Coordinates of C-alpha atoms and ligand atoms in Angstrom, one line a residue:
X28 CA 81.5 3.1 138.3
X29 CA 80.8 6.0 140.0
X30 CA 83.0 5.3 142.6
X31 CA 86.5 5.1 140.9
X32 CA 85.5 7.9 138.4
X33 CA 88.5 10.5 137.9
X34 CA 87.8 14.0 135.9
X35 CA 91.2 15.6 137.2
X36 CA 89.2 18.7 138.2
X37 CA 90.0 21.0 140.9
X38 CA 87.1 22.7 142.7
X39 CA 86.3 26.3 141.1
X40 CA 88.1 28.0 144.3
X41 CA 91.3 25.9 144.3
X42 CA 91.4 26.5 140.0
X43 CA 90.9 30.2 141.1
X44 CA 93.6 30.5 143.5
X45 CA 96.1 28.4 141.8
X46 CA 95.7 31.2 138.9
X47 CA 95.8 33.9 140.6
X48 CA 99.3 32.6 142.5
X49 CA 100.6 31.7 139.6
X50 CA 99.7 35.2 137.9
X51 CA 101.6 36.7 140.8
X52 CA 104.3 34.8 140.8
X53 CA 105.1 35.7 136.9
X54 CA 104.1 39.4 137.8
X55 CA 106.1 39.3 140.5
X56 CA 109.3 37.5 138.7
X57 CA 108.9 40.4 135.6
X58 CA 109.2 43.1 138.5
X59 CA 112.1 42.3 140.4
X60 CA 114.2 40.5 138.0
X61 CA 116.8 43.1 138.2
X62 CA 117.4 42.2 141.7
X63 CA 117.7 38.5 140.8
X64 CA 121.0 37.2 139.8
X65 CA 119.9 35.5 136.0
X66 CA 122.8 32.4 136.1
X67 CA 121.6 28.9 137.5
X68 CA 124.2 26.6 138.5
X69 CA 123.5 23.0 139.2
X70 CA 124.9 19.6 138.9
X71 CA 122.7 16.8 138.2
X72 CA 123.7 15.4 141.8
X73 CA 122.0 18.7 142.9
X74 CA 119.0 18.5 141.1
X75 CA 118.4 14.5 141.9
X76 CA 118.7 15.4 145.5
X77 CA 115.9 18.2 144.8
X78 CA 113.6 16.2 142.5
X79 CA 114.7 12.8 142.4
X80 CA 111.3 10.8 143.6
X81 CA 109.3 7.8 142.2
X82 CA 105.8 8.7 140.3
X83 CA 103.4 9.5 142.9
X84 CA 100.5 7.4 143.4
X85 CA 98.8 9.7 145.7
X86 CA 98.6 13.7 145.0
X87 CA 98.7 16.2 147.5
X88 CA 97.3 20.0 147.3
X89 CA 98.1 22.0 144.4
X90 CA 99.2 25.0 146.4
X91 CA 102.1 22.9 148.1
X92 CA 102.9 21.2 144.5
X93 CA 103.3 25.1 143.2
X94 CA 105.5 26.2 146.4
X95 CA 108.1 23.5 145.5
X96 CA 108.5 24.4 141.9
X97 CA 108.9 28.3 142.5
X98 CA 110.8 27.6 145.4
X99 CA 113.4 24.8 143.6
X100 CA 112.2 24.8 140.0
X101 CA 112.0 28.3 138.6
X102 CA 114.7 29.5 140.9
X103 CA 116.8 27.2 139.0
X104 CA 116.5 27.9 135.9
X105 CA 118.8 31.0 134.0
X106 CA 116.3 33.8 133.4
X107 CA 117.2 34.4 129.6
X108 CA 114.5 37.6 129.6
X109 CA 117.0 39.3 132.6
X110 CA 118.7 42.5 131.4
X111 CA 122.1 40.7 132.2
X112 CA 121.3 37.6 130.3
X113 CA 123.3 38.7 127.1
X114 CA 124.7 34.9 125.5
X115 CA 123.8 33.0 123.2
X116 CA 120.4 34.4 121.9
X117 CA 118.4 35.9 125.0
X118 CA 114.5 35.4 124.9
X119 CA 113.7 38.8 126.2
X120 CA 109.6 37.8 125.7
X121 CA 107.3 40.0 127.1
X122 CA 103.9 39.7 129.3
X123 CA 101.0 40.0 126.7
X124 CA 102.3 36.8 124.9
X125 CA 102.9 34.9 128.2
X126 CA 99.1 35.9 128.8
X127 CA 98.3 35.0 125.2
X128 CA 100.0 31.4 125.8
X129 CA 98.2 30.9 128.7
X130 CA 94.8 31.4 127.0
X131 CA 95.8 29.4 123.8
X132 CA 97.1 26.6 126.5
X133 CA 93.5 26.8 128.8
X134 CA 91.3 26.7 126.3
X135 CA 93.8 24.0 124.2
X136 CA 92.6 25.1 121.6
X137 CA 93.8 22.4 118.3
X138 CA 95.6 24.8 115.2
X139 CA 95.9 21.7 113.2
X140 CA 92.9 22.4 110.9
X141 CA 90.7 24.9 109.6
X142 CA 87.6 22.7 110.7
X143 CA 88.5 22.4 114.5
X144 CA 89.5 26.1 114.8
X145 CA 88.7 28.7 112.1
X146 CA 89.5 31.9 114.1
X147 CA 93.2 30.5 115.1
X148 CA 93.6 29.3 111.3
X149 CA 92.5 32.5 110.3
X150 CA 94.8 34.1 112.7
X151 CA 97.6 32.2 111.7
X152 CA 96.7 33.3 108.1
X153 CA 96.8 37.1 109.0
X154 CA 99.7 37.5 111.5
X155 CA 101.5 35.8 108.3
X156 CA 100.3 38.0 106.3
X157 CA 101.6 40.8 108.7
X158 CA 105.0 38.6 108.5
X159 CA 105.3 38.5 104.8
X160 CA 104.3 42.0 104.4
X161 CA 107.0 43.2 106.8
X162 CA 110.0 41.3 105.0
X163 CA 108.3 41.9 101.4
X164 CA 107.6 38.9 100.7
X165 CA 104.5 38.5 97.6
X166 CA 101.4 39.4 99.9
X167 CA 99.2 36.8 97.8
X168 CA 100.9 34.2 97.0
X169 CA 103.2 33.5 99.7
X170 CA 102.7 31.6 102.5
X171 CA 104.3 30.2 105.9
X172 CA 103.5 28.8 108.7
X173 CA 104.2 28.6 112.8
X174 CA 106.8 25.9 114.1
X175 CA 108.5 25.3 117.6
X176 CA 111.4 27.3 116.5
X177 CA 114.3 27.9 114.4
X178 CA 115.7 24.7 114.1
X179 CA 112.4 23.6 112.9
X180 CA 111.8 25.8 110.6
X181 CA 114.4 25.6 109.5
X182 CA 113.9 22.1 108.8
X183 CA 111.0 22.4 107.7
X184 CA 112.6 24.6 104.3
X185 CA 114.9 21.9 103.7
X186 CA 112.2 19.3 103.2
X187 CA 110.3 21.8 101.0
X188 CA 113.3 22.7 99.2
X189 CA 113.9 19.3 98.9
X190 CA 110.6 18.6 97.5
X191 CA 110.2 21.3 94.5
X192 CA 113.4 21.3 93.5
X193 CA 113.7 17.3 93.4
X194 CA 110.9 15.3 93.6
X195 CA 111.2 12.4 94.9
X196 CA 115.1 11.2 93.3
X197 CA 117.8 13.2 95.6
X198 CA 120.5 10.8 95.0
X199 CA 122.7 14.3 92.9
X200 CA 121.1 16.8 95.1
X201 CA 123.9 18.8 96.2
X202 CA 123.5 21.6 99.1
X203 CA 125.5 24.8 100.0
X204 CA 125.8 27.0 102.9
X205 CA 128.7 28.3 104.8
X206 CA 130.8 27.7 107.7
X207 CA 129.1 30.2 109.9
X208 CA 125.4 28.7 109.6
X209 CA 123.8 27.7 112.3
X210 CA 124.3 23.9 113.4
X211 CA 120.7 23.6 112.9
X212 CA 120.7 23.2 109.0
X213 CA 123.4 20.6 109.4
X214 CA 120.8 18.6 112.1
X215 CA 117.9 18.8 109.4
X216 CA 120.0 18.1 106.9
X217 CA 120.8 14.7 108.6
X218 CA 117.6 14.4 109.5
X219 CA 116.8 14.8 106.1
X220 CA 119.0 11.8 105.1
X221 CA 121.4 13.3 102.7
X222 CA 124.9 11.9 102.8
X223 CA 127.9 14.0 103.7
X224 CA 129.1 14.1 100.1
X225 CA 126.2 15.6 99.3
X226 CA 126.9 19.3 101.6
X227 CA 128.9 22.0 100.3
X228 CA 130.4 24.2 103.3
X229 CA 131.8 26.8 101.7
X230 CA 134.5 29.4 103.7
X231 CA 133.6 32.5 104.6
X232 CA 135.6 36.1 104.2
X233 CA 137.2 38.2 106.6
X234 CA 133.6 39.6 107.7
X235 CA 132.4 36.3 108.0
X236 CA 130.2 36.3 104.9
X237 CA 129.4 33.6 102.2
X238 CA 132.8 33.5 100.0
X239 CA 130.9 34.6 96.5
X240 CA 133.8 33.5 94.3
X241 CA 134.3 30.3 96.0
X242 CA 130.9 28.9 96.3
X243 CA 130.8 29.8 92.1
X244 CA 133.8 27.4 92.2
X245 CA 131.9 24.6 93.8
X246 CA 128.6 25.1 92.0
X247 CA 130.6 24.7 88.4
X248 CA 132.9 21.7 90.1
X249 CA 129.9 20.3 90.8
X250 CA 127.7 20.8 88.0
X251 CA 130.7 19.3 85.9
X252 CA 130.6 16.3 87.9
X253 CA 126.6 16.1 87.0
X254 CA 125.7 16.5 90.5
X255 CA 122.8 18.3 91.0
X256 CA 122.9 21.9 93.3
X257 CA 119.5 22.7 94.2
X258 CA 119.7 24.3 97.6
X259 CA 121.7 27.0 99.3
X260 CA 121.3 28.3 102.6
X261 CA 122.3 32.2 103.5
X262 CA 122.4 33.5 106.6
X263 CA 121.2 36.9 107.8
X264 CA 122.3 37.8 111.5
X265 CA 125.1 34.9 111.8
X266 CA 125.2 33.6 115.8
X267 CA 128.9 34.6 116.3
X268 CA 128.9 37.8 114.7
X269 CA 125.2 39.2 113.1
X270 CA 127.0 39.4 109.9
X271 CA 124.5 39.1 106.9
X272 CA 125.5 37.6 103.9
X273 CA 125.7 39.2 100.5
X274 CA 121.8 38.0 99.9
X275 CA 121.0 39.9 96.8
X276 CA 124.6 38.9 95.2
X277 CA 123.5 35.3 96.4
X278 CA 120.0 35.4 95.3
X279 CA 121.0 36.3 91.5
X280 CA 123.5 33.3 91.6
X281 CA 120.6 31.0 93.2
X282 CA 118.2 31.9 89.8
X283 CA 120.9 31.9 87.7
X284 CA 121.7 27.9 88.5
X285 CA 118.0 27.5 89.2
X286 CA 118.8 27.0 93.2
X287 CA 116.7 27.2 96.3
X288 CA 117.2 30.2 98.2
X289 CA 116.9 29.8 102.0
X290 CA 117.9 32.8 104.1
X291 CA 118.2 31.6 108.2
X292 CA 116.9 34.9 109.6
X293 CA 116.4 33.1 112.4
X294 CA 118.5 35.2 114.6
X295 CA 118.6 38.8 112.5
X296 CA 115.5 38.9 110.6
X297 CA 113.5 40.9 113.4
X298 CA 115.9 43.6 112.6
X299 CA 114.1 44.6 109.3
X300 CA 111.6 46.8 111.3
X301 CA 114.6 49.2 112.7
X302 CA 116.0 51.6 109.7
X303 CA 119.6 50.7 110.0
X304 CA 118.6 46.8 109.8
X305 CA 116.3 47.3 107.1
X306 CA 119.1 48.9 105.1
X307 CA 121.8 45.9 106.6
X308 CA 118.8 43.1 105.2
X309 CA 118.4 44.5 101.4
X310 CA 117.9 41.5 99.5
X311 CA 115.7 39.1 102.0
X312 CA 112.8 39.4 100.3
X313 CA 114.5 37.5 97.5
X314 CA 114.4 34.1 99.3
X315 CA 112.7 31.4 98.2
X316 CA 112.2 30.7 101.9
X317 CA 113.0 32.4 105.1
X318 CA 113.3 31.4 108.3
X319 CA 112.1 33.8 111.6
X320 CA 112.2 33.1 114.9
X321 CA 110.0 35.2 117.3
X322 CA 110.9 33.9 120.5
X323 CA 114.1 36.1 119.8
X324 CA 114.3 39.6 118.7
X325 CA 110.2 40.0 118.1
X326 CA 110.1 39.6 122.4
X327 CA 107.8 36.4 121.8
X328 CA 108.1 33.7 124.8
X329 CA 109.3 30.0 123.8
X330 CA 108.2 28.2 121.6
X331 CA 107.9 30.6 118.1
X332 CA 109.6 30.4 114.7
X333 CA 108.4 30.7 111.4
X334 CA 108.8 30.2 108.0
X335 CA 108.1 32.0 105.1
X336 CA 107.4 30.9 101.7
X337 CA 107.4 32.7 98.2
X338 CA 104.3 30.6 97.1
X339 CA 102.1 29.0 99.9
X340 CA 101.8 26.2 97.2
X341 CA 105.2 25.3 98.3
X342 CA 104.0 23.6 101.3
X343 CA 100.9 22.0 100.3
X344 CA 102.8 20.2 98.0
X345 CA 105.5 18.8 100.5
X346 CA 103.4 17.8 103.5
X347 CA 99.8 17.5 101.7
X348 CA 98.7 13.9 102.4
X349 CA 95.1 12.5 102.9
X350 CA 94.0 10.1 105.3
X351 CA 90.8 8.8 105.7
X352 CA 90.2 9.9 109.2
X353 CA 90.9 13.2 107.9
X354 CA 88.7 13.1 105.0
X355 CA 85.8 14.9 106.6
X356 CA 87.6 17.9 107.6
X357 CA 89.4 18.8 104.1
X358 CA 87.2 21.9 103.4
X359 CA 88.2 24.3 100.4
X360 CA 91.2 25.4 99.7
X361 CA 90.9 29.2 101.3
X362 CA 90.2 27.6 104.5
X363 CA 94.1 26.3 105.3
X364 CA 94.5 23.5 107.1
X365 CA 98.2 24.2 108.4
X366 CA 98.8 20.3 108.9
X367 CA 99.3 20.5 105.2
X368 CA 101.6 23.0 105.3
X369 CA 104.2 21.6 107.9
X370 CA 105.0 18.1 110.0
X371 CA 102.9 18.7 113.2
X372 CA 99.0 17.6 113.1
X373 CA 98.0 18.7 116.4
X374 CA 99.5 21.9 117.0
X375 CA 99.5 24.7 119.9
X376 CA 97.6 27.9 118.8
X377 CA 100.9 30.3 118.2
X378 CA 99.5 32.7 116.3
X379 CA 97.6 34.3 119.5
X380 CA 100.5 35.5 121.4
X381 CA 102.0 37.2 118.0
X382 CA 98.7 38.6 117.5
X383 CA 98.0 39.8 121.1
X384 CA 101.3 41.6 121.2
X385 CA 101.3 43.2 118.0
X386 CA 98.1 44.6 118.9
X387 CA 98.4 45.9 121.4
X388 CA 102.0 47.4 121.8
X389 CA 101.7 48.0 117.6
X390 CA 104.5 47.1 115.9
X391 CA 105.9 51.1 116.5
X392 CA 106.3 49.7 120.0
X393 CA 108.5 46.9 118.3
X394 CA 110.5 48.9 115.6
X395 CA 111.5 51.1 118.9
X396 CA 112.9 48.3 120.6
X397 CA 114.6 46.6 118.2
X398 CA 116.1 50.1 117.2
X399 CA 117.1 50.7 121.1
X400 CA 118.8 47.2 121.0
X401 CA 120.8 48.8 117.7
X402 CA 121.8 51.8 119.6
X403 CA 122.6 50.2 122.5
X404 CA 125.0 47.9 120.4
X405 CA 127.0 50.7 119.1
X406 CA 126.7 52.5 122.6
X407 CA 128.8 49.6 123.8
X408 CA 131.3 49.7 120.8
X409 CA 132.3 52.8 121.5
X410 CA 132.9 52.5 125.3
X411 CA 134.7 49.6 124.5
X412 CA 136.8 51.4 122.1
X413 CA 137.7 54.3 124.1
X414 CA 139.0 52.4 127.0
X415 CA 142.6 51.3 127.2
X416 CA 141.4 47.7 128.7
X417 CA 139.4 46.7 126.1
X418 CA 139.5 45.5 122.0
X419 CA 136.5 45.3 119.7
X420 CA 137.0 42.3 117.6
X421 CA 134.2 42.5 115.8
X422 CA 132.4 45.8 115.8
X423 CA 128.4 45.7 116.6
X424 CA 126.5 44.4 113.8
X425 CA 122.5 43.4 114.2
X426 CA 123.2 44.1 118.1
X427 CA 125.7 41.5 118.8
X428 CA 129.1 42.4 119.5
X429 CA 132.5 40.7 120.2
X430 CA 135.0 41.9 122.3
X431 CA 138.3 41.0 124.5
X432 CA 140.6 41.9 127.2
X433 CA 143.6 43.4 126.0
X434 CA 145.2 45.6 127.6
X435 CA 147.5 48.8 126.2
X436 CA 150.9 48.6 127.6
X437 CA 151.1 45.3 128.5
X438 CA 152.6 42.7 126.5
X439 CA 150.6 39.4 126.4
X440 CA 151.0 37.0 123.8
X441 CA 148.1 35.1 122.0
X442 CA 147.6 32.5 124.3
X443 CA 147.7 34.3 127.1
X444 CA 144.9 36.5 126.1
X445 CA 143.1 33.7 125.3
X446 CA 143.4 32.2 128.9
X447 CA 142.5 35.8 130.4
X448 CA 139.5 36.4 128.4
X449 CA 138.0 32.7 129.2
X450 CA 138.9 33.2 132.9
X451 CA 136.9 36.4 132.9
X452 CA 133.7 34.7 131.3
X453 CA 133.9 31.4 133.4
X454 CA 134.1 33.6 136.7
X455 CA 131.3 36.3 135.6
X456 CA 129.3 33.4 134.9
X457 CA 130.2 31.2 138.2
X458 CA 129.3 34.6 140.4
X459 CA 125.8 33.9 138.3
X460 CA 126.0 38.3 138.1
X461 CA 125.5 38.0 134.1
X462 CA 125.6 35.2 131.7
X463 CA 128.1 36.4 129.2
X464 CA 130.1 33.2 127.5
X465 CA 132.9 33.1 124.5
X466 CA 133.2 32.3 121.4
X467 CA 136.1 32.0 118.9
X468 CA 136.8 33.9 116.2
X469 CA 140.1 34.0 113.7
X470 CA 141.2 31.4 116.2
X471 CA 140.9 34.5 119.5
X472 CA 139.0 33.5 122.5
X473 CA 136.4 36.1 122.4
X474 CA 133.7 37.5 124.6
X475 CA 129.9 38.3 122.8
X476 CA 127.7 40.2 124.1
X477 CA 123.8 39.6 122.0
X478 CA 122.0 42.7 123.1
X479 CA 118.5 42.6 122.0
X480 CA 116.4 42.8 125.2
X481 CA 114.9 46.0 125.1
X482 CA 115.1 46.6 129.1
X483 CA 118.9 46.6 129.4
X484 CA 120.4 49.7 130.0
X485 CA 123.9 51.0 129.4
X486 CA 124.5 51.2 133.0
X487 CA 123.8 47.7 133.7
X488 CA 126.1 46.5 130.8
X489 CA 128.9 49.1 132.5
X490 CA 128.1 47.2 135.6
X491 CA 129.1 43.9 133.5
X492 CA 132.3 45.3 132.1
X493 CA 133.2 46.8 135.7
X494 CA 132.6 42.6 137.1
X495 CA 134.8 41.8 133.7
X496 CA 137.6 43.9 134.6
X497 CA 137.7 42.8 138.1
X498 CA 138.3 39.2 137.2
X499 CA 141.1 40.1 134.5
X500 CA 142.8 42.0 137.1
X501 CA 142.6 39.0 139.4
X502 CA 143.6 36.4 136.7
X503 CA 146.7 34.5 137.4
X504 CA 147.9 35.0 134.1
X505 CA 147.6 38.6 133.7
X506 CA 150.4 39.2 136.5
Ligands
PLP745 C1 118.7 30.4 117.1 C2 119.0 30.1 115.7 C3 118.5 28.9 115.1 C4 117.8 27.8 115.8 O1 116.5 28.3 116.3 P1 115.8 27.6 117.6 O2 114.7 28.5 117.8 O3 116.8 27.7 118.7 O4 115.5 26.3 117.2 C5 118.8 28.7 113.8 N1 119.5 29.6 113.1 C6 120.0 30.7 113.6 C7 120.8 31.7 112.8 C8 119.8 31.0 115.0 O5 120.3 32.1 115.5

């Protein structure tokens, strides 16, 4: 018995000095990032020949197994935290949570129930709490609760929606959001099983906001038709753009037709503890539900969303079921048991890192970076406006902004400008000097730059303009 035991223990020196390397090598990566170029390039052919290998059945020393991945594995990977990173969202994280994670993750500690873990319930209760409070939310009786992300949260509104507005009969349920939400509410809403007769995606304006007088249109249409509207999804901080749509103007329409109000905040939401975004998000705290996402603009590491509920009840009254194997562990109705608030049972202790961080950078420390990232936004607009090379497409808004190659004096027609501007991103990001990719709006091949990591400088994004220029000027099609 004995004999062919296995515990998968290391002796206390080699747990020690895997640690410790490993601590060093993070330290070490946050320190000279700057000298790092952030782009990873790889083929799958590439990787295989790095990694490709049957299952083991003999190990070998931990310290050679941790060589190879920071040798091959981290150093191909895009560092999304690097000053240069600025697509898509960046995850600028920052150390105290990666600490926090590593503590929640080596003491695996369960945040499924109040039972198995009543500090990390409790702090999931509180840093909440904190969450509500912040985006004025009712302090008593709202709720919410820790998910993998976004797109799960996300997800996780839709079913609650879903739930309280519907029961259990969704065959009329009819749902609305516009063409610029996130492809994440279409995902859960597939998930979710409703037929495409059953979405509304209604056209946005000129800004790129919900188009008030035509979703009114569909809801009537609709309601005529004794279909049932019962959900709409706003956006504050749209991917492409930041815009925020009209949410109070949207929220008086949602009680009017008795609608569930989701806001996706996922990407702007954060922006609520600068001034300027507090005054841009008037109206959020209207939502039914909102949707935040930490591991963006509040510097948390991967995995972190959130939502928020208006009434905690919400959720116990979409995912509330009782086994019997749970029947021991119910406890009273203070002492939340978040696997009745959401899909996951076992669940990684989130809360920590939000807690760590806000206690001990404060949230001043946060409100100054998110209001840097604003400055820094509209630092960049107007450099970009005062040079002859460059158009602003869409001027900063939540610290995204959209630009292009254009020129004065030189007459290129649409297409062209298209070509030149998607030349520029696909050789900036093929020297791997910044990861900065397009998107399209009004039809334009665009560049966007998402600048909400609080350790890029103006210098470094002049740097990335400099490389941008130097590739237009090299373009075949700008001859
Ligand atoms: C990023 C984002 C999501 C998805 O969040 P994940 O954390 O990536 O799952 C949803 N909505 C918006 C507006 C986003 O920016």
């Amino acid at each position: 018995m004995k004999k062919n035991r296995a515990t998968l223990e290391l002796s206390k020196d080699e747990m020690t000095n895997l640690g410790y390397r490993i601590v060093d090598a993070i330290v070490d990566h946050h320190h000279t990032q700057q000298d790092q170029l952030p782009v990873a390039l790889g083929s799958r052919k590439e990787m295989d020949s790095l990694f490709l290998e049957e299952a083991p059945e003999k190990g070998v020393e931990s310290a050679k197994v941790l060589d190879f991945v920071l040798e091959h594995v981290m150093t191909n990977s895009t560092n999304m935290a690097h000053p240069k990173s600025y697509s898509f969202v960046p995850g600028p994280s920052n150390y105290v949570s990666v600490m926090a994670d590593a503590l929640a993750t080596g003491f695996n500690v369960f945040s499924g129930g109040w039972a198995a873990s009543p500090a990390a319930a409790e702090l999931e209760i509180i840093t909440i709490q904190w969450l509500l409070k912040i985006f004025g939310f009712p302090a008593k009786k709202g709720g919410g609760i820790f998910t993998s992300g976004g797109s799960m949260a996300n997800l996780t509104a839709l079913a609650t929606a879903r739930r309280i507005k519907c029961g259990s009969d969704f065959s009329k349920a009819v749902i609305y959001l516009s063409d610029q939400a996130h492809s994440s509410n279409i995902k859960a809403i597939r998930v979710l099983g409703f037929k495409k007769e059953q979405i509304r995606i209604i056209p946005t304006d000129g800004e790129f906001k919900f188009a008030v007088n035509k979703l009114k249109n569909c809801i009537a249409k609709d309601r005529l038709e004794g279909l049932h509207p019962f959900c709409l999804i706003a956006t504050s901080g749209t991917t492409n753009t930041g815009t925020v749509d009209p949410l109070t103007e949207l929220s008086s329409i949602c009680k009017q037709e008795d609608i569930w109000f989701h806001i996706d905040g996922a990407y702007g939401a954060a922006a609520i503890l600068a001034k300027n975004g507090k005054q841009v998000l008037k109206g959020i705290e209207k939502a039914d539900s909102l949707t935040v996402d930490p591991h963006k603009w509040f510097y948390q590491p991967y995995e972190m969303g959130c939502l928020l509920v208006r009434n905690h009840k919400f959720l116990s009254q979409t995912f509330t079921e009782k086994p019997e194997y749970l029947r021991d562990i119910e406890g009273n109705t203070s002492e939340i048991n978040f696997y009745d608030h959401g899909i996951q049972l076992t669940r990684r202790f989130r809360a920590l890192k939000f807690y760590m961080s806000i206690k001990t950078f404060g949230l001043q420390e946060f409100r100054k970076a998110i209001t840097y990232n604003f400055d820094l936004a509209e630092a960049v607009e107007k450099r970009l406006r005062k040079s002859g090379e460059w158009e602003v497409v869409f001027p900063a808004t939540l610290a995204v902004i959209n630009f292009r190659y254009h020129p004065l004096g030189k007459k290129h027609n649409a297409n062209t400008l298209d070509k030149i501007n998607q030349y520029i991103s696909e050789h900036v990001v093929a020297s791997r000097e910044a990861l900065l990719v397009t998107t399209i709006l009004h039809g334009q091949v665009v560049l966007r730059m998402c600048l909400i990591n609080p350790r890029t400088t103006m210098d470094q994004v002049q740097e990335t303009l400099d490389l941008c220029e130097h590739f237009a000027k090299e373009c075949p099609d700008n001859q």
